[in-house]
Structure formats: C-alpha cells, structure tokens
CSV table of C-alpha atoms in Angstrom, one decimal:
chain,number,residue,atom,x,y,z
R,234,GLY,CA,6.7,-22.0,62.5
R,235,GLY,CA,6.9,-19.3,59.6
R,236,ARG,CA,5.3,-19.2,56.4
R,237,ARG,CA,7.6,-21.3,53.5
R,238,SER,CA,7.7,-19.7,50.3
R,239,ALA,CA,6.9,-21.7,47.0
R,240,THR,CA,10.1,-22.8,45.0
R,241,ASP,CA,10.0,-24.2,41.4
R,242,GLY,CA,12.3,-27.2,42.3
R,243,ARG,CA,15.5,-25.3,41.6
R,244,GLY,CA,15.0,-23.9,45.3
R,245,ARG,CA,14.3,-20.7,43.5
R,246,ARG,CA,11.1,-18.4,44.8
R,247,LEU,CA,7.7,-18.3,42.8
R,248,GLY,CA,6.0,-15.2,43.3
R,249,ALA,CA,6.9,-11.9,44.8
R,250,GLY,CA,4.9,-11.3,47.7
R,251,SER,CA,6.0,-11.0,51.0
R,252,GLY,CA,5.1,-14.6,51.9
R,253,GLY,CA,3.6,-17.6,50.4
R,254,GLY,CA,3.8,-16.8,46.8
R,255,GLY,CA,0.4,-15.2,46.9
R,256,GLY,CA,0.9,-11.8,45.4
R,257,GLY,CA,3.4,-11.2,42.4
R,258,VAL,CA,3.7,-13.0,39.4
R,259,GLY,CA,2.8,-16.6,39.2
R,260,VAL,CA,4.6,-19.3,37.4
R,261,GLY,CA,4.4,-19.7,33.2
R,262,VAL,CA,2.4,-15.8,33.4
R,263,GLY,CA,6.1,-15.1,32.1
R,264,GLY,CA,7.7,-13.4,35.1
R,265,VAL,CA,11.5,-12.9,36.0
R,266,GLY,CA,13.4,-15.4,34.6
R,267,ALA,CA,10.7,-16.5,31.9
R,268,GLY,CA,11.8,-17.6,28.6
R,269,ARG,CA,15.8,-18.2,29.5
R,270,ARG,CA,16.1,-21.6,27.4
R,271,GLY,CA,19.9,-21.3,27.3
R,272,PRO,CA,21.9,-20.8,24.0
R,273,PRO,CA,20.2,-21.4,21.1
R,274,SER,CA,20.8,-25.2,19.1
R,275,ARG,CA,22.7,-25.7,15.7
R,276,ARG,CA,19.5,-26.4,14.7
R,277,HIS,CA,17.9,-23.4,15.2
R,278,LYS,CA,20.9,-21.4,14.0
R,279,LEU,CA,20.7,-23.2,10.7
R,280,VAL,CA,17.3,-23.0,10.1
R,281,VAL,CA,17.4,-18.9,10.3
R,282,LEU,CA,21.0,-19.2,8.1
R,283,PHE,CA,18.6,-21.2,5.6
R,284,TRP,CA,15.6,-18.7,5.3
R,285,PHE,CA,18.0,-15.8,5.6
R,286,LEU,CA,19.7,-16.9,2.6
R,287,ALA,CA,16.8,-17.7,0.9
R,288,LEU,CA,15.1,-14.2,1.4
R,289,SER,CA,18.4,-13.0,-0.2
R,290,VAL,CA,18.1,-14.6,-2.8
R,291,ALA,CA,14.5,-14.1,-3.5
R,292,TYR,CA,15.2,-10.5,-3.2
R,293,ALA,CA,18.3,-10.4,-5.2
R,294,SER,CA,16.9,-11.9,-8.2
R,295,GLU,CA,13.5,-10.0,-8.0
R,296,ARG,CA,15.8,-7.1,-8.6
R,297,SER,CA,18.0,-8.1,-11.1
R,298,SER,CA,15.2,-9.7,-12.8
R,299,PHE,CA,13.3,-6.4,-13.2
R,300,LYS,CA,16.5,-4.6,-14.3
R,301,ILE,CA,17.4,-6.8,-17.1
R,302,LEU,CA,13.4,-6.8,-17.9
R,303,VAL,CA,13.5,-2.8,-18.0
R,304,ASP,CA,16.6,-2.6,-20.0
R,305,LYS,CA,15.3,-4.8,-22.5
R,306,ALA,CA,12.0,-3.5,-23.0
R,307,GLY,CA,13.3,0.1,-23.1
R,308,PRO,CA,12.7,0.8,-27.0
R,309,PHE,CA,9.0,-0.8,-26.2
R,310,ARG,CA,7.9,1.8,-23.5
R,311,LEU,CA,5.7,3.9,-25.4
R,312,PHE,CA,3.9,1.1,-27.3
R,313,THR,CA,3.6,-0.8,-23.9
R,314,ALA,CA,2.1,2.4,-22.5
R,315,GLU,CA,-0.2,2.8,-25.5
R,316,ALA,CA,-1.5,-1.0,-25.2
R,317,ILE,CA,-2.6,-1.0,-21.4
R,318,VAL,CA,-4.3,2.1,-22.4
R,319,ALA,CA,-6.4,0.7,-24.8
R,320,CYS,CA,-6.7,-2.0,-23.0
R,321,HIS,CA,-8.0,-0.2,-20.2
R,322,ALA,CA,-10.4,2.1,-22.6
R,323,LEU,CA,-11.9,-1.6,-24.2
R,324,ALA,CA,-12.6,-3.2,-20.9
R,325,LEU,CA,-14.3,0.1,-19.9
R,326,GLY,CA,-16.6,0.6,-23.0
R,327,LEU,CA,-17.6,-3.6,-22.7
R,328,TRP,CA,-18.3,-2.3,-18.9
R,329,MET,CA,-20.2,0.6,-19.7
R,330,ALA,CA,-22.0,-1.2,-22.3
R,331,THR,CA,-23.2,-3.8,-20.3
R,332,LYS,CA,-24.2,-1.2,-17.4
R,333,SER,CA,-25.9,0.2,-20.1
R,334,GLN,CA,-28.3,-2.6,-21.2
R,335,SER,CA,-29.1,-3.9,-17.7
R,336,THR,CA,-30.0,-0.5,-16.3
R,337,GLN,CA,-32.6,1.3,-19.0
R,338,LEU,CA,-33.0,4.3,-18.5
R,339,SER,CA,-37.0,5.8,-18.6
R,340,PRO,CA,-37.3,8.2,-21.9
R,341,SER,CA,-38.2,11.5,-19.3
R,342,VAL,CA,-34.5,11.1,-17.4
R,343,ALA,CA,-32.9,10.4,-20.9
R,344,SER,CA,-34.2,13.4,-22.4
R,345,PHE,CA,-34.3,15.7,-19.2
R,346,ALA,CA,-31.0,17.7,-20.0
R,347,VAL,CA,-31.8,18.3,-23.7
R,348,ALA,CA,-35.4,19.3,-22.8
R,349,ARG,CA,-34.8,21.7,-20.2
R,350,GLY,CA,-31.5,23.1,-21.6
R,351,GLY,CA,-29.0,22.7,-19.5
R,352,ARG,CA,-28.1,24.8,-16.0
R,353,LYS,CA,-28.4,27.5,-18.2
R,354,GLY,CA,-32.0,26.6,-19.4
R,355,ALA,CA,-33.0,25.4,-16.1
R,356,ARG,CA,-32.2,28.6,-14.2
R,357,GLY,CA,-34.9,30.8,-16.8
R,358,ALA,CA,-32.0,33.2,-17.4
C-alpha cells in the first residue's frame, strides 16, 4: 500500500513532487506539456494569412500614397511651409489676445520694467 500519483486521465502523472502530487506544478498552471493543442487548424492559418495580407496592403498603400503626394506637391513646398507658419502665428496671436483679456495685469506689474529701467536700473548702476 503506497502512495498513488494523481493522473490526468491519460495515465500521465500530475505534479513533480515525490508522491501524491503535492509539490510542483499543478493542473492548468502552465507546467510541462501545457499549451499542446496539436497542429493549427486550417481556419486559424487562413485568419493569420488574411491579417498578414491586410497589414501588408495597408502599409504598401500608405507608403505609395505618401510618395505620390510628395511628388505632386513638390513645387508648393515653400508655400505650404509659409501657410503652416502663418496659421500657427494666427492661432498663437488669438490665444494670447484671449489670455490677456481674461487675466488683466495690475498697472504696477505692467509698468514695473519701465519704471525701474530694466535690469541695469534695478541694480542702481
């Protein structure tokens, strides 16, 4: 009458202890042999192939459309850069105008640099 090892129904021992299955890796924890499901099914292979092709087409179309855009827009690069800078300056000016209206500076703070003469005047030199 000794100890009997726990098996998984196929005659394979569970656990790696010295007996009784007490020590070691348990069932469903990812021990030796976990994840063996046989060869992938045909449906699984087709799904992987579909997403690989979809990703490849998306990447290739993005690169080719960017190349076409750059080639067609070549003569207008300077104008485009100037338009972007102008839009940025306009947005910054509007933002500064709204901020200056919402946070009014007191007259003593606004005239501080002028009244003191800047850094040189502030030192008394």
